[in-house]
């Protein structure tokens, strides 16, 4: 376990990161704080990529595996600050908890990763095989896995540890997610003479009803490949006395292991073909939604909203080794899966890198008002990251 100095160090770093407000695309202050810590602790290399991802590197004296600790620096927004019990960007400590936006999701984990790496380098005097990378990642909250693509291209890690909240359990998988866009195209007309046009919303309502009849895919561990309508809009809007010529509906699709961009769209495309055969007037299109966001570096980040699922076998040696080391130290770690989507969608789902999750706090603290992290969890996860380094850097 951590000594008093190291405990105070991780608490202080977590507080500094929370005070550096960092909504998605505005992570520069938090990146500066983390960068200052890396430099103060003598990390061998500190780099910022084009999107603003910050990567600190510590090199062991012998060649070996590369382990990447991934924590995002962005947070969701706060809403009404006045409704918070304690101010969301001051990181006040009350009864063993640090309060503020991003404490649990996930600046506490980022602080713990940075401190654990520094502690490990100091204790071993770098007499270990391999390299440790700690990445403060941008744009995770609505774009999981996209900025991470650039990090894995730069680092080429053998192992990735995702620090999202896991209550100190080891996570070996998650469902992925995709945003699917359905569009119908009609013909505008004055609504006093609707027969002169084709109402795109009526067409869409038929499509929606048909899509609801599709059976979801399923997986014995990860559950169902849910397809749920999340929004709908028509154009022109407002449609004052106009038959709408366009309608778009968005679906959230939870992805199971092995599902591809093609395999997910296929049953929908088949259904649409069938509907078109029945209704020659129907003009409809299905595609993945594309996201585009600005980074604090001035760069834009863009990608289709398709984030694959992933799952490792609990007997995989890298998981078994990490678990063994944690148990030796008295952690009551269990092996489970994340219920939400993480940067693991890229590392494991797209790039096939051996990935696991380990983080402080229960996941239901994320995105809440009065978000906090228990100091006990923060210090314990710092020890857990240290243990994982020890288990894998051999
Ligand atoms: Zn998160």
Coordinates of C-alpha atoms and ligand atoms in Angstrom, one line a residue:
X1 CA 0.0 0.0 0.0
X2 CA 1.0 3.6 -0.4
X3 CA 3.0 5.5 2.2
X4 CA 1.7 8.8 3.5
X5 CA 3.7 10.9 1.0
X6 CA 2.6 9.0 -2.0
X7 CA -1.0 9.1 -0.8
X8 CA -0.8 12.9 -0.5
X9 CA 0.8 13.1 -3.9
X10 CA -2.0 11.2 -5.7
X11 CA -4.7 13.2 -3.9
X12 CA -3.0 16.5 -4.8
X13 CA -2.7 15.5 -8.5
X14 CA -6.3 14.4 -8.6
X15 CA -7.3 17.8 -7.1
X16 CA -5.2 19.8 -9.6
X17 CA -6.8 17.9 -12.5
X18 CA -10.3 18.4 -11.3
X19 CA -9.6 22.2 -10.8
X20 CA -8.4 22.3 -14.4
X21 CA -11.9 22.3 -16.0
X22 CA -11.8 20.2 -19.2
X23 CA -14.9 19.7 -21.2
X24 CA -14.5 17.7 -24.4
X25 CA -12.3 19.7 -26.8
X26 CA -11.1 22.0 -24.0
X27 CA -8.7 19.7 -22.3
X28 CA -5.6 21.9 -22.5
X29 CA -5.5 23.0 -18.8
X30 CA -5.8 19.4 -17.6
X31 CA -3.1 18.3 -20.1
X32 CA -0.8 21.1 -18.9
X33 CA -1.2 19.9 -15.2
X34 CA -0.5 16.3 -16.1
X35 CA 2.4 17.3 -18.3
X36 CA 3.9 19.3 -15.5
X37 CA 3.6 16.2 -13.2
X38 CA 5.3 14.0 -15.8
X39 CA 8.2 16.4 -16.2
X40 CA 8.6 16.9 -12.4
X41 CA 8.8 13.1 -12.0
X42 CA 11.4 12.7 -14.7
X43 CA 9.4 10.8 -17.3
X44 CA 11.7 10.0 -20.2
X45 CA 9.5 11.6 -22.8
X46 CA 6.4 13.7 -22.8
X47 CA 4.6 14.3 -26.0
X48 CA 1.4 15.9 -27.2
X49 CA -0.1 14.7 -30.5
X50 CA -2.2 16.6 -33.0
X51 CA -5.5 16.1 -31.2
X52 CA -4.0 17.2 -27.9
X53 CA -3.6 13.7 -26.4
X54 CA -0.7 13.8 -23.8
X55 CA 1.6 10.8 -23.6
X56 CA 4.2 10.3 -20.9
X57 CA 6.7 7.5 -21.3
X58 CA 9.1 5.7 -18.8
X59 CA 11.6 3.3 -20.3
X60 CA 12.9 0.3 -18.4
X61 CA 16.6 -0.6 -18.6
X62 CA 15.8 -3.8 -20.5
X63 CA 13.8 -4.3 -23.6
X64 CA 10.3 -5.8 -23.1
X65 CA 6.6 -5.3 -23.5
X66 CA 4.9 -1.9 -23.8
X67 CA 2.1 -1.2 -21.4
X68 CA -0.2 1.7 -22.0
X69 CA -2.4 3.2 -19.3
X70 CA -5.3 5.0 -20.9
X71 CA -7.4 7.7 -19.1
X72 CA -9.4 10.4 -20.7
X73 CA -9.0 14.0 -19.6
X74 CA -12.4 15.3 -20.8
X75 CA -15.5 15.4 -18.7
X76 CA -19.2 15.8 -19.3
X77 CA -20.6 19.2 -18.5
X78 CA -21.8 20.2 -15.1
X79 CA -25.3 21.7 -15.7
X80 CA -26.3 24.1 -12.9
X81 CA -23.3 24.6 -10.7
X82 CA -25.4 26.1 -7.9
X83 CA -27.2 22.7 -7.5
X84 CA -24.0 21.0 -6.5
X85 CA -23.5 20.4 -2.8
X86 CA -19.8 21.4 -3.2
X87 CA -18.4 23.5 -6.1
X88 CA -17.7 21.1 -9.0
X89 CA -14.3 22.6 -9.9
X90 CA -12.7 23.0 -6.5
X91 CA -12.0 19.4 -5.6
X92 CA -12.9 19.9 -1.9
X93 CA -12.4 17.1 0.5
X94 CA -15.2 16.1 2.8
X95 CA -15.3 12.9 4.9
X96 CA -12.7 11.0 2.9
X97 CA -14.1 12.0 -0.5
X98 CA -12.9 14.4 -3.1
X99 CA -15.8 16.1 -4.8
X100 CA -16.0 17.5 -8.3
X101 CA -16.7 16.9 -12.0
X102 CA -14.4 14.2 -13.3
X103 CA -13.3 12.8 -9.9
X104 CA -14.7 9.4 -10.7
X105 CA -14.8 9.8 -14.5
X106 CA -11.9 9.8 -14.6
X107 CA -9.3 12.2 -13.3
X108 CA -8.8 10.2 -10.2
X109 CA -7.7 7.2 -12.3
X110 CA -5.5 9.4 -14.5
X111 CA -3.7 10.8 -11.3
X112 CA -3.3 7.2 -10.0
X113 CA -1.8 6.0 -13.3
X114 CA 0.7 8.8 -13.4
X115 CA 1.7 8.4 -9.8
X116 CA 1.9 4.6 -10.0
X117 CA 4.2 4.9 -13.0
X118 CA 6.4 7.4 -11.2
X119 CA 6.5 5.2 -8.1
X120 CA 7.4 2.1 -10.0
X121 CA 10.2 3.8 -11.9
X122 CA 11.6 5.1 -8.6
X123 CA 11.4 1.9 -6.7
X124 CA 12.9 -0.3 -9.4
X125 CA 15.4 2.4 -10.4
X126 CA 14.2 1.5 -13.9
X127 CA 15.5 -2.1 -13.6
X128 CA 12.6 -3.6 -15.4
X129 CA 11.9 -5.0 -18.9
X130 CA 9.7 -2.9 -21.2
X131 CA 8.1 0.6 -21.2
X132 CA 5.3 2.3 -19.4
X133 CA 3.1 4.8 -21.1
X134 CA 0.5 7.0 -19.5
X135 CA -1.9 8.7 -21.8
X136 CA -4.3 11.6 -21.0
X137 CA -6.7 11.2 -23.8
X138 CA -9.0 13.9 -25.3
X139 CA -12.6 13.6 -26.7
X140 CA -13.6 10.3 -25.1
X141 CA -17.0 11.3 -23.7
X142 CA -18.9 11.4 -27.0
X143 CA -16.3 9.9 -29.3
X144 CA -14.8 6.9 -27.5
X145 CA -12.0 5.2 -29.3
X146 CA -11.3 7.8 -32.0
X147 CA -8.6 9.9 -30.4
X148 CA -7.2 6.6 -29.0
X149 CA -6.5 5.4 -32.6
X150 CA -3.7 8.0 -32.8
X151 CA -2.2 6.9 -29.5
X152 CA -2.1 3.3 -30.4
X153 CA -0.5 4.2 -33.7
X154 CA 2.2 6.2 -31.9
X155 CA 2.9 3.8 -29.0
X156 CA 2.1 0.4 -30.4
X157 CA 1.4 -1.1 -27.0
X158 CA 1.4 -4.8 -26.1
X159 CA -1.1 -4.2 -23.3
X160 CA -3.6 -1.5 -22.5
X161 CA -5.2 -0.7 -19.1
X162 CA -8.3 1.3 -19.3
X163 CA -8.9 3.3 -16.1
X164 CA -12.7 3.7 -16.3
X165 CA -14.5 3.1 -13.0
X166 CA -14.6 -0.6 -12.1
X167 CA -14.7 -0.5 -8.3
X168 CA -11.2 -2.1 -8.4
X169 CA -12.4 -5.1 -10.4
X170 CA -10.8 -6.3 -13.6
X171 CA -12.9 -5.7 -16.7
X172 CA -12.3 -8.0 -19.6
X173 CA -14.8 -6.7 -22.1
X174 CA -17.8 -4.5 -23.0
X175 CA -20.5 -4.2 -25.6
X176 CA -19.6 -1.6 -28.2
X177 CA -22.0 0.9 -29.7
X178 CA -22.9 2.4 -33.0
X179 CA -25.2 5.3 -34.1
X180 CA -27.2 4.3 -37.1
X181 CA -29.0 6.9 -39.2
X182 CA -32.1 6.2 -41.2
X183 CA -33.2 8.9 -43.7
X184 CA -36.4 9.1 -45.8
X185 CA -36.9 11.5 -48.7
X186 CA -40.2 12.8 -49.8
X187 CA -41.6 15.6 -52.0
X188 CA -42.6 18.9 -50.4
X189 CA -46.1 20.3 -51.0
X190 CA -48.5 22.8 -49.4
X191 CA -50.2 21.0 -46.6
X192 CA -53.5 22.2 -47.9
X193 CA -52.9 19.9 -50.9
X194 CA -50.9 17.0 -49.3
X195 CA -51.7 14.7 -52.2
X196 CA -49.3 16.7 -54.4
X197 CA -46.3 15.7 -52.2
X198 CA -44.8 12.7 -50.4
X199 CA -44.7 13.1 -46.7
X200 CA -41.2 11.9 -45.5
X201 CA -42.5 11.5 -41.9
X202 CA -45.3 9.1 -42.9
X203 CA -42.7 7.1 -44.8
X204 CA -40.4 7.1 -41.8
X205 CA -43.1 5.9 -39.4
X206 CA -43.5 2.8 -41.6
X207 CA -39.8 2.2 -41.6
X208 CA -39.6 2.6 -37.8
X209 CA -42.4 0.1 -37.2
X210 CA -40.7 -2.4 -39.5
X211 CA -37.3 -2.0 -37.8
X212 CA -38.9 -2.8 -34.5
X213 CA -39.7 -6.3 -35.7
X214 CA -36.0 -7.1 -36.2
X215 CA -34.7 -9.6 -33.6
X216 CA -31.7 -8.4 -31.7
X217 CA -28.5 -10.3 -31.8
X218 CA -27.3 -11.9 -28.6
X219 CA -24.2 -13.0 -26.8
X220 CA -24.0 -15.3 -23.8
X221 CA -21.8 -12.9 -21.7
X222 CA -22.4 -9.5 -23.2
X223 CA -26.2 -9.7 -23.6
X224 CA -28.3 -8.2 -26.4
X225 CA -27.3 -6.2 -29.4
X226 CA -30.0 -3.7 -28.7
X227 CA -31.3 -1.3 -31.4
X228 CA -33.2 1.6 -29.9
X229 CA -34.6 4.8 -31.5
X230 CA -33.1 7.8 -29.8
X231 CA -34.2 10.8 -31.9
X232 CA -36.1 11.9 -34.9
X233 CA -36.3 15.1 -36.9
X234 CA -38.0 16.4 -40.0
X235 CA -37.3 19.1 -42.4
X236 CA -38.3 21.8 -42.9
X237 CA -38.6 22.5 -39.2
X238 CA -40.9 24.1 -38.1
X239 CA -43.0 22.9 -41.1
X240 CA -45.4 25.7 -41.3
X241 CA -48.0 24.5 -43.8
X242 CA -45.5 22.3 -45.6
X243 CA -45.5 18.6 -46.1
X244 CA -42.0 17.6 -44.9
X245 CA -39.6 16.4 -47.6
X246 CA -37.1 14.9 -45.3
X247 CA -37.0 12.8 -42.1
X248 CA -34.0 11.4 -40.2
X249 CA -34.1 9.0 -37.2
X250 CA -31.1 8.0 -35.1
X251 CA -30.7 4.6 -33.5
X252 CA -28.4 3.5 -30.7
X253 CA -27.1 0.0 -31.4
X254 CA -25.2 -1.9 -28.8
X255 CA -22.6 -4.1 -30.5
X256 CA -21.5 -7.6 -29.5
X257 CA -18.1 -9.2 -30.1
X258 CA -17.4 -9.9 -33.8
X259 CA -20.1 -7.7 -35.2
X260 CA -18.9 -5.6 -38.1
X261 CA -20.0 -2.5 -39.9
X262 CA -21.4 -4.7 -42.6
X263 CA -23.0 -7.4 -40.5
X264 CA -24.8 -4.8 -38.4
X265 CA -26.4 -3.0 -41.4
X266 CA -27.2 -6.1 -43.4
X267 CA -30.5 -7.0 -41.8
X268 CA -31.7 -3.4 -41.9
X269 CA -30.7 -3.1 -45.6
X270 CA -32.6 -6.3 -46.4
X271 CA -35.6 -5.0 -44.6
X272 CA -35.5 -1.7 -46.5
X273 CA -35.3 -3.5 -49.8
X274 CA -38.4 -5.5 -48.9
X275 CA -40.2 -2.3 -47.9
X276 CA -39.2 -0.6 -51.2
X277 CA -40.5 -3.5 -53.1
X278 CA -43.9 -3.1 -51.4
X279 CA -43.9 0.7 -51.8
X280 CA -42.3 2.1 -54.9
X281 CA -42.6 5.7 -53.5
X282 CA -40.3 4.9 -50.6
X283 CA -36.9 6.5 -50.7
X284 CA -34.9 5.5 -47.7
X285 CA -31.2 5.3 -46.8
X286 CA -29.3 3.8 -43.9
X287 CA -25.8 4.7 -42.8
X288 CA -23.6 5.3 -39.7
X289 CA -23.7 8.7 -38.2
X290 CA -20.5 10.6 -38.6
X291 CA -19.1 12.8 -35.8
X292 CA -16.9 15.8 -36.2
X293 CA -15.5 17.7 -33.2
X294 CA -12.9 20.4 -32.6
X295 CA -9.8 19.8 -30.6
X296 CA -8.1 22.4 -28.4
X297 CA -5.1 22.2 -30.7
X298 CA -7.2 23.6 -33.6
X299 CA -7.4 20.2 -35.3
X300 CA -10.7 18.5 -36.1
X301 CA -11.4 14.9 -35.2
X302 CA -13.8 13.0 -37.3
X303 CA -15.1 9.4 -37.6
X304 CA -18.0 7.2 -38.1
X305 CA -19.8 6.4 -34.9
X306 CA -19.0 2.7 -34.8
X307 CA -17.2 1.5 -31.7
X308 CA -16.8 -2.3 -31.6
X309 CA -17.4 -4.6 -28.6
X310 CA -14.6 -6.8 -27.2
X311 CA -14.2 -9.6 -24.7
X312 CA -11.2 -11.6 -23.6
X313 CA -11.1 -15.0 -22.0
X314 CA -10.6 -14.8 -18.3
X315 CA -7.8 -17.5 -18.6
X316 CA -5.7 -15.2 -20.9
X317 CA -2.3 -15.1 -19.3
X318 CA -2.1 -11.3 -19.0
X319 CA -5.4 -11.2 -17.1
X320 CA -4.5 -14.2 -14.9
X321 CA -1.1 -12.7 -14.1
X322 CA -2.5 -9.3 -13.2
X323 CA -5.3 -11.0 -11.1
X324 CA -2.8 -13.2 -9.2
X325 CA -0.6 -10.2 -8.3
X326 CA -3.6 -8.2 -7.1
X327 CA -4.9 -11.1 -5.0
X328 CA -1.4 -11.6 -3.4
X329 CA -1.6 -7.9 -2.3
X330 CA -5.1 -8.6 -0.7
X331 CA -7.3 -7.0 -3.4
X332 CA -10.7 -8.6 -3.6
X333 CA -10.8 -8.1 -7.3
X334 CA -13.3 -9.9 -9.5
X335 CA -13.4 -10.4 -13.2
X336 CA -16.4 -8.7 -14.9
X337 CA -17.3 -6.6 -18.0
X338 CA -18.1 -2.9 -18.4
X339 CA -21.7 -1.9 -18.9
X340 CA -20.7 1.1 -21.0
X341 CA -18.5 1.9 -23.9
X342 CA -14.8 2.9 -23.4
X343 CA -11.6 3.5 -25.4
X344 CA -11.2 -0.3 -25.2
X345 CA -13.5 -0.3 -28.3
X346 CA -10.5 0.9 -30.3
X347 CA -7.6 -0.9 -28.5
X348 CA -9.2 -4.3 -28.2
X349 CA -12.2 -4.1 -30.6
X350 CA -10.4 -2.5 -33.6
X351 CA -6.7 -3.0 -33.0
X352 CA -6.8 -6.4 -31.2
X353 CA -4.5 -5.3 -28.4
X354 CA -4.7 -7.1 -25.1
X355 CA -6.8 -4.8 -23.0
X356 CA -8.3 -4.8 -19.5
X357 CA -10.1 -2.3 -17.4
X358 CA -9.3 -1.3 -13.8
X359 CA -10.4 1.8 -12.1
X360 CA -11.6 3.4 -8.9
X361 CA -15.2 4.1 -8.0
X362 CA -18.5 2.5 -9.0
X363 CA -19.5 3.3 -12.5
X364 CA -22.8 4.8 -11.5
X365 CA -21.0 7.8 -10.0
X366 CA -20.0 9.0 -13.5
X367 CA -21.8 11.9 -15.0
X368 CA -23.8 12.6 -11.8
X369 CA -24.3 15.7 -9.8
X370 CA -22.1 15.8 -6.7
X371 CA -19.7 13.3 -8.4
X372 CA -16.9 12.3 -6.0
X373 CA -14.2 9.7 -5.5
X374 CA -13.4 8.0 -2.2
X375 CA -9.8 8.7 -1.3
X376 CA -9.5 5.0 -0.2
X377 CA -10.4 3.9 -3.7
X378 CA -8.0 6.4 -5.2
X379 CA -5.0 5.2 -3.2
X380 CA -6.0 1.6 -3.7
X381 CA -6.1 1.9 -7.4
X382 CA -2.7 3.5 -7.4
X383 CA -1.4 0.4 -5.8
X384 CA -3.4 -1.8 -8.2
X385 CA -1.8 -0.1 -11.3
X386 CA 1.6 -0.6 -9.7
X387 CA 0.8 -4.3 -9.2
X388 CA -0.3 -4.6 -12.8
X389 CA 3.1 -3.1 -14.0
X390 CA 4.9 -5.6 -11.8
X391 CA 2.9 -8.5 -13.2
X392 CA 3.2 -7.6 -16.8
X393 CA 6.7 -6.0 -17.2
X394 CA 8.7 -9.1 -16.9
Ligands
LIG1 ZN1 -15.1 7.9 -18.6

